[in-house]
PDB file of C-alpha atoms in Angstrom:
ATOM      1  CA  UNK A   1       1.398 125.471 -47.443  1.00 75.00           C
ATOM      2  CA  UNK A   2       1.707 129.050 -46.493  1.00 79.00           C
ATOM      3  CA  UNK A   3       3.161 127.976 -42.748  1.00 71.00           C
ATOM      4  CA  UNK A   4       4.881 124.824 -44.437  1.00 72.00           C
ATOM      5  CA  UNK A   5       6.609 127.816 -46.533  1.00 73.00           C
ATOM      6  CA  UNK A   6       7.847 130.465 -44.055  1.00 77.00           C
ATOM      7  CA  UNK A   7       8.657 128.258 -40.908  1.00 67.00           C
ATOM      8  CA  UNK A   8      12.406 128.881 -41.483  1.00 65.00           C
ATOM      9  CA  UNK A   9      11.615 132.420 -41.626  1.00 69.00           C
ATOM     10  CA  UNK A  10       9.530 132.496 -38.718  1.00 65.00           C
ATOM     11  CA  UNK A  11      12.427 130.449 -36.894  1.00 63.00           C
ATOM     12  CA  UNK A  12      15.384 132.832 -37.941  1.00 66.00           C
ATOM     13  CA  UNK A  13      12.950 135.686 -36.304  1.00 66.00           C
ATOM     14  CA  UNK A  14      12.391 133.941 -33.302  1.00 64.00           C
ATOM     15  CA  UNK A  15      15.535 131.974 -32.645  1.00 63.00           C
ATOM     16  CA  UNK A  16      18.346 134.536 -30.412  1.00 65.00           C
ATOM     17  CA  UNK A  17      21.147 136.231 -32.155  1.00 68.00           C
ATOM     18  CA  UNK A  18      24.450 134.165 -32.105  1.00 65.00           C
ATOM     19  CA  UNK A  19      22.597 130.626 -32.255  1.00 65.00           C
ATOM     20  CA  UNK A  20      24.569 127.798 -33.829  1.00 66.00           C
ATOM     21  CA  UNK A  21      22.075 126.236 -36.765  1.00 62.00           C
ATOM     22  CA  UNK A  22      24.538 123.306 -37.424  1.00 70.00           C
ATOM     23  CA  UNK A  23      24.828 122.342 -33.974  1.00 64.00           C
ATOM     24  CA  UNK A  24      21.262 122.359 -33.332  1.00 61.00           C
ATOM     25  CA  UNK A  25      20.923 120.236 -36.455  1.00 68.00           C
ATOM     26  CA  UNK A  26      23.820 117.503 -35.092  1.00 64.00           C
ATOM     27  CA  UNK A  27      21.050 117.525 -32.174  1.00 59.00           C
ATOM     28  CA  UNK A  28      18.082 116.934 -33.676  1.00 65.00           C
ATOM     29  CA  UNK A  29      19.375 114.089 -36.221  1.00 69.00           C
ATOM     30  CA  UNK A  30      20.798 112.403 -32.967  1.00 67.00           C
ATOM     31  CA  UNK A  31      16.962 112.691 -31.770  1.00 66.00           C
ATOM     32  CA  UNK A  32      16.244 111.236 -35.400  1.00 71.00           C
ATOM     33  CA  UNK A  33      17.958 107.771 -34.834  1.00 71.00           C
ATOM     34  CA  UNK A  34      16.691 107.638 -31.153  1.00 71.00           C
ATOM     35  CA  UNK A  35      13.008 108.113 -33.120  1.00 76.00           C
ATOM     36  CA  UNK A  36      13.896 105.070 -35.933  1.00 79.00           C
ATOM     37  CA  UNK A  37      15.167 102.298 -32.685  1.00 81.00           C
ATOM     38  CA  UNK A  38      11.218 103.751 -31.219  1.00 81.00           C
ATOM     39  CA  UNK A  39       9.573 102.893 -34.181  1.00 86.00           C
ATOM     40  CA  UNK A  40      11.167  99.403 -34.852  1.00 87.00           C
ATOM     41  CA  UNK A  41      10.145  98.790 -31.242  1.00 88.00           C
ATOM     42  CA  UNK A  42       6.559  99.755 -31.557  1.00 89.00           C
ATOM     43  CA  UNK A  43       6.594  97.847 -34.895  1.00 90.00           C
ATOM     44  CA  UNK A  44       7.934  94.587 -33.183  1.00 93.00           C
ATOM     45  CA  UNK A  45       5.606  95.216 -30.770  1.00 92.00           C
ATOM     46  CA  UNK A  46       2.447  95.788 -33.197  1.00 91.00           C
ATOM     47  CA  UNK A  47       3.671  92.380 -34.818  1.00 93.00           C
ATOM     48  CA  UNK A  48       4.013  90.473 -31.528  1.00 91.00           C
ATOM     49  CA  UNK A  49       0.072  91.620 -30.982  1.00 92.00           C
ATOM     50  CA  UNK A  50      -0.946  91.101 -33.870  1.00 91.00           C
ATOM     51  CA  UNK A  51       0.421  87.304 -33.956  1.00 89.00           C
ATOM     52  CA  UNK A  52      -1.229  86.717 -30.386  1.00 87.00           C
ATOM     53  CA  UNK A  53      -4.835  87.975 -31.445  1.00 91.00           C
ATOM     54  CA  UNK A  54      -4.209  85.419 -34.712  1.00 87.00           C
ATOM     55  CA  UNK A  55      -3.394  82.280 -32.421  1.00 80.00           C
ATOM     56  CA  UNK A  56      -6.174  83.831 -30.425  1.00 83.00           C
ATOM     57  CA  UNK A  57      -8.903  83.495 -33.289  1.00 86.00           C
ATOM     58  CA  UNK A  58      -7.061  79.885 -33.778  1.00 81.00           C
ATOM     59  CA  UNK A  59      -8.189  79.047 -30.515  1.00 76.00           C
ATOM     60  CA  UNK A  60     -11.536  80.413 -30.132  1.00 83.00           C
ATOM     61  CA  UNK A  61     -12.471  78.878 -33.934  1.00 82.00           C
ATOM     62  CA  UNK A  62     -11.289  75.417 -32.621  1.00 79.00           C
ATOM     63  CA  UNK A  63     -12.923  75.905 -29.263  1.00 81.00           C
ATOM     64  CA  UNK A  64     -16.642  76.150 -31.315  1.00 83.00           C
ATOM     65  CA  UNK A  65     -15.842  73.214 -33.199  1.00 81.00           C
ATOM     66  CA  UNK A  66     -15.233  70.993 -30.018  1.00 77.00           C
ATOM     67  CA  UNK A  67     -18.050  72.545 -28.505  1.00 83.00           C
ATOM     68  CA  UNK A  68     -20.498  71.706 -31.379  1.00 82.00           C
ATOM     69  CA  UNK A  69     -18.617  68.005 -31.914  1.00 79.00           C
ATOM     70  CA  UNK A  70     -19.285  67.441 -27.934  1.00 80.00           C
ATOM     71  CA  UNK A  71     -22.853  68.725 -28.551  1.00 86.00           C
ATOM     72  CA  UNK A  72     -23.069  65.903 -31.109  1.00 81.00           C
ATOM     73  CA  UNK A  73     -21.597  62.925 -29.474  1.00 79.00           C
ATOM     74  CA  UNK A  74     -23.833  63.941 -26.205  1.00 83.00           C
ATOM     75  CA  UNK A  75     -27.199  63.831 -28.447  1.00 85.00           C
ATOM     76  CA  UNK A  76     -26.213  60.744 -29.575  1.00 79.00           C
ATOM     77  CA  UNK A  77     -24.729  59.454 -25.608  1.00 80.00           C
ATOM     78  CA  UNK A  78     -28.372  60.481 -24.761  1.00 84.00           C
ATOM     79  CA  UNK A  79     -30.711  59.586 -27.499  1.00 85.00           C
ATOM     80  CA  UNK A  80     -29.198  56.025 -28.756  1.00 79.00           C
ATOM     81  CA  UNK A  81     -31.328  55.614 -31.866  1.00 82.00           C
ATOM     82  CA  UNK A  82     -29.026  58.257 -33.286  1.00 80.00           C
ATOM     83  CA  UNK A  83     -25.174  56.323 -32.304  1.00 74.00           C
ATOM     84  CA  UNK A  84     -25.537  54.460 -35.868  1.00 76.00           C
ATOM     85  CA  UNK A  85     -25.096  57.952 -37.281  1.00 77.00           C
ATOM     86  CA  UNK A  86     -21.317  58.002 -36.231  1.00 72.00           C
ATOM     87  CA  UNK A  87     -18.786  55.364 -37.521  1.00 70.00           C
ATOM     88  CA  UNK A  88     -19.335  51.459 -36.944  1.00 68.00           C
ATOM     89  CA  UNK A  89     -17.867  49.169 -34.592  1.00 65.00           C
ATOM     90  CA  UNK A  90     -14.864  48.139 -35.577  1.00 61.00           C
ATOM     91  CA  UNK A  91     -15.288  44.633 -37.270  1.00 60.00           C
ATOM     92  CA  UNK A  92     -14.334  41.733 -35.200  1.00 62.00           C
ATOM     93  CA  UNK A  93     -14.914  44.729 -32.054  1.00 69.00           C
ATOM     94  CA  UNK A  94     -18.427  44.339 -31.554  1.00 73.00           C
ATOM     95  CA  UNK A  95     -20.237  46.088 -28.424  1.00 79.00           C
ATOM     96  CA  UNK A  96     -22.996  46.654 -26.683  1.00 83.00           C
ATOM     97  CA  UNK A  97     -25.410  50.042 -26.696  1.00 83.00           C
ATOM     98  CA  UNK A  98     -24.270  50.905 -23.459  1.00 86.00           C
ATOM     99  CA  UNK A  99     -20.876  50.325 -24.224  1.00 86.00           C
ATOM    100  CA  UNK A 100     -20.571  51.916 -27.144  1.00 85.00           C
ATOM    101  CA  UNK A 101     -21.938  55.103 -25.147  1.00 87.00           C
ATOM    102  CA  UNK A 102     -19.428  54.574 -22.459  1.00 89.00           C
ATOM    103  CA  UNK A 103     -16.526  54.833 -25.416  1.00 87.00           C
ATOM    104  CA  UNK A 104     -18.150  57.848 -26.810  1.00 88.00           C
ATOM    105  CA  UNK A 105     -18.049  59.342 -23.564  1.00 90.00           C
ATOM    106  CA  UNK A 106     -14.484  58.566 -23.043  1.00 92.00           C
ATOM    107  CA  UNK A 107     -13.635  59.758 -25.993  1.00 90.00           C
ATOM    108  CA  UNK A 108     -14.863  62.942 -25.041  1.00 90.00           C
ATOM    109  CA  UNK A 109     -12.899  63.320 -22.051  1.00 93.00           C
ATOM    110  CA  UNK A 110      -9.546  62.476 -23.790  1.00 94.00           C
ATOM    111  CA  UNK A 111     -10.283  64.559 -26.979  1.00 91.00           C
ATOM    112  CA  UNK A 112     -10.442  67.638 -23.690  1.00 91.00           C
ATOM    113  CA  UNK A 113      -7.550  66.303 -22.481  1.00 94.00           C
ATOM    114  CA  UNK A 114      -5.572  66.765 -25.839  1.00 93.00           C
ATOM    115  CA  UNK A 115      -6.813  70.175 -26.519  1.00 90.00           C
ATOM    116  CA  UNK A 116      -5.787  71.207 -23.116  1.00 91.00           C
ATOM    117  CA  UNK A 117      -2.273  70.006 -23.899  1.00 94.00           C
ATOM    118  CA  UNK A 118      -1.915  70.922 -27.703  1.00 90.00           C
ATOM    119  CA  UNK A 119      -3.219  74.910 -26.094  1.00 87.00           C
ATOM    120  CA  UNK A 120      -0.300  74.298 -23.179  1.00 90.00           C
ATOM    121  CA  UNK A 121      -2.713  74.569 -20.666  1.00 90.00           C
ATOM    122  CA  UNK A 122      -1.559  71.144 -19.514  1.00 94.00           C
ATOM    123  CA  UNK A 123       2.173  70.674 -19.465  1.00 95.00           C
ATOM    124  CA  UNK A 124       3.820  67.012 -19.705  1.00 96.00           C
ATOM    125  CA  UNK A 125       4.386  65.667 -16.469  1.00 96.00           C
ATOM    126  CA  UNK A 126       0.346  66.692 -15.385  1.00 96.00           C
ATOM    127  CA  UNK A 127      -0.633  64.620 -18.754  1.00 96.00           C
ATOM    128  CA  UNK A 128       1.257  62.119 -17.468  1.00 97.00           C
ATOM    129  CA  UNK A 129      -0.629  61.589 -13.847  1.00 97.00           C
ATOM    130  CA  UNK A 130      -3.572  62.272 -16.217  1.00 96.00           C
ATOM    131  CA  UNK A 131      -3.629  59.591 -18.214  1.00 97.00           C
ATOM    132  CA  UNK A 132      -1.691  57.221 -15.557  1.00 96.00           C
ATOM    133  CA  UNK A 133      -5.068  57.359 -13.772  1.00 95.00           C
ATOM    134  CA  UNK A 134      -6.871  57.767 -16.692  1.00 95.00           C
ATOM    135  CA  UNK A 135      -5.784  54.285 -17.532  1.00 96.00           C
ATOM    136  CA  UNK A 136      -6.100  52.531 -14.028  1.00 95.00           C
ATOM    137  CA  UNK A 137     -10.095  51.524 -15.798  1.00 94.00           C
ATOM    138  CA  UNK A 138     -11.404  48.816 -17.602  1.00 93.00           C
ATOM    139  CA  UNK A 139     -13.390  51.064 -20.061  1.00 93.00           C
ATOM    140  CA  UNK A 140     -10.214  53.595 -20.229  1.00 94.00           C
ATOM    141  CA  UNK A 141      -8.277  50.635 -21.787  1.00 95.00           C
ATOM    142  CA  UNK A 142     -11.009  49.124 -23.478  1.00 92.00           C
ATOM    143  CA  UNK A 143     -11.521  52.699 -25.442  1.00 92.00           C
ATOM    144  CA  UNK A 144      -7.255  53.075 -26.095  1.00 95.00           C
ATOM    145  CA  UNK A 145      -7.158  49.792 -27.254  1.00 92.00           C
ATOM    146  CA  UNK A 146      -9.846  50.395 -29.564  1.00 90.00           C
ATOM    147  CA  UNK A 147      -9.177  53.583 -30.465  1.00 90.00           C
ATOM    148  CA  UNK A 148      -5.264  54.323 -30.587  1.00 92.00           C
ATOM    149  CA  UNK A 149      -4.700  53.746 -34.186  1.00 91.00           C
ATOM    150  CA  UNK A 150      -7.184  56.365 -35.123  1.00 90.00           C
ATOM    151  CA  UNK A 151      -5.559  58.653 -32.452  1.00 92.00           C
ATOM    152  CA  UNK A 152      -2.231  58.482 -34.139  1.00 94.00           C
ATOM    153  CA  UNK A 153      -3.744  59.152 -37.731  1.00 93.00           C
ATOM    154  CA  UNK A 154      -5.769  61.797 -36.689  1.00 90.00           C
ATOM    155  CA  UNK A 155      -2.275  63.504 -34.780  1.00 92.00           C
ATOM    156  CA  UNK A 156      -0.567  62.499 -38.041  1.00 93.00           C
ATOM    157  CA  UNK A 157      -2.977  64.249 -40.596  1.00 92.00           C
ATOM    158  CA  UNK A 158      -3.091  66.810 -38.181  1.00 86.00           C
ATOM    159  CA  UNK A 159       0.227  67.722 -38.839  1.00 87.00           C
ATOM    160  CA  UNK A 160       0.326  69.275 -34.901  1.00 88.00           C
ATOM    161  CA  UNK A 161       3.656  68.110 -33.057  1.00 94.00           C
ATOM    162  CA  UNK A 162       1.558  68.418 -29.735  1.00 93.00           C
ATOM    163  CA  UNK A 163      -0.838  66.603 -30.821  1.00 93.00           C
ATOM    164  CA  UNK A 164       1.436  63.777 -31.933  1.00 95.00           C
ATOM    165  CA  UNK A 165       2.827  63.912 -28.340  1.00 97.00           C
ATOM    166  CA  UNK A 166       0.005  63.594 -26.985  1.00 97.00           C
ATOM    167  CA  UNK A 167      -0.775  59.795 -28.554  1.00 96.00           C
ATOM    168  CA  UNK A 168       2.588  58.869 -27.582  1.00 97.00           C
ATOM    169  CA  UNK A 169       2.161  59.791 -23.934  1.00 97.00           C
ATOM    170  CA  UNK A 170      -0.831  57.753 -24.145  1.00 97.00           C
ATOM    171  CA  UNK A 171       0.055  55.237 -25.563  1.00 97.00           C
ATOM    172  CA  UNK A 172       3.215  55.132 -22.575  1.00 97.00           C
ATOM    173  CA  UNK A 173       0.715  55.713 -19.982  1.00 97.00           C
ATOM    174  CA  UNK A 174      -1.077  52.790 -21.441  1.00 97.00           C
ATOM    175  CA  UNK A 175       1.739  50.574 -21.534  1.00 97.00           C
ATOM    176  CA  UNK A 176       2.697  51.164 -18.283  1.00 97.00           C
ATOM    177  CA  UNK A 177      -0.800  50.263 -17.087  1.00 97.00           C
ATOM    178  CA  UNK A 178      -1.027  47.070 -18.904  1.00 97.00           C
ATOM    179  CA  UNK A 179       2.208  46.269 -17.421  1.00 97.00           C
ATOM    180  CA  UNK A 180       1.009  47.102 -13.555  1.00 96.00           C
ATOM    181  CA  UNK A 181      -1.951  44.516 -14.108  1.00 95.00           C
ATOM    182  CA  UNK A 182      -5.331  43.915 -15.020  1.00 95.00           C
ATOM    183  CA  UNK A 183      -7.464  47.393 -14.681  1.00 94.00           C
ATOM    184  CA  UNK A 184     -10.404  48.142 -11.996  1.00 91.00           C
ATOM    185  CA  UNK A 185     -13.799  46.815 -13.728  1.00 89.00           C
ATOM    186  CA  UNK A 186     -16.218  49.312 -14.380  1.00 84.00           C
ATOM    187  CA  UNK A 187     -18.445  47.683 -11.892  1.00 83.00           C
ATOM    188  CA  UNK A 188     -16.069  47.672  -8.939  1.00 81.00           C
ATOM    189  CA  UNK A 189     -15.719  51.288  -8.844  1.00 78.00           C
ATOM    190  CA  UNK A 190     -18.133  52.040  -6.390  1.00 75.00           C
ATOM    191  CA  UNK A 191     -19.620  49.884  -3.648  1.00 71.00           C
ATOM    192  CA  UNK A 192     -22.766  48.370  -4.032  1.00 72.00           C
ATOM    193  CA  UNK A 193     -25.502  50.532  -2.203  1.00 68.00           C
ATOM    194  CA  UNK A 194     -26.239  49.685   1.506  1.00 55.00           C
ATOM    195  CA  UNK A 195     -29.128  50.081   3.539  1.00 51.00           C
TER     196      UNK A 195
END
């Protein structure tokens, strides 16, 4: 308090004889504005950071939920005494074991490819050679056709405008498939082994 106290003391002492006060004041509030437009930018900049880290902790709290989902639906791809655990067949849809497994599996593969584009680590036009290819297969089509109105009401509850695009370029790619021609059986995508 003591130093608080006599700095303008100490100041007049040390300051040389003839010094202008006021003008050295004009100065130093000039510096005093420069200081506010510093400290709005390191604000902005504290709020930009602290905005990434959240969508951040978004990202990494979503990516442990797909992991332990895909952990799931692969104990269940490999140990099929436990696929009656998930949801049924759809009525009238009925399947075999093995292609039941096949859907889970593909539904793995698209539920990546929708997280890649909801993150924006997949932009449109890749999703759309994606799933152009994607839906060249017979079990590809099989699962969308299956599968598309859950799709949408999942996007929809989701409330996630990527993820909403996401159905609809499916459901494009799809249509444009169906329109091409029949898709490439399962069984004729690889020869037949020769000796």
């Amino acid at each position: 308090m003591a130093v608080i106290a006599t700095t303008p003391i100490l100041l007049e002492a040390a300051a040389p004889d003839g010094m202008n006060w006021s003008q050295l004041s004009n100065v130093s509030q000039t510096y005093g504005a420069l200081s506010v437009l510093f400290s709005a930018a390191a604000l902005i900049g504290v709020i930009a950071s602290l905005a990434y880290q959240a969508r951040q902790t978004r990202i990494t709290h979503e990516e442990t939920q797909r992991s332990a989902h895909r952990e799931l639906l692969l104990q269940a791809i490999n140990d099929p005494s436990l696929m009656p655990c998930w949801e049924a067949p759809l009525r009238g849809m009925p399947m075999t074991q093995e292609g039941i497994r096949r859907q889970m599996f593909t539904n793995l593969i698209v539920n990546t490819w929708r997280t890649d584009f909801r993150l924006k680590r997949t932009g449109e036009p890749a999703m759309r050679v994606i799933l152009d290819g994607h839906f060249q297969g017979e079990i590809a089509r099989t699962h969308w056709e299956r599968n598309r109105a859950n799709w949408r009401e999942y996007a929809a509850a989701e409330g996630d405008a990527r993820s909403r695009r996401f159905v609809e370029l499916a459901d494009e790619a799809y249509a444009r498939a169906v329109a091409a021609g029949p898709p490439i059986a399962a069984d004729d995508y690889y020869l037949p082994n020769a000796s």
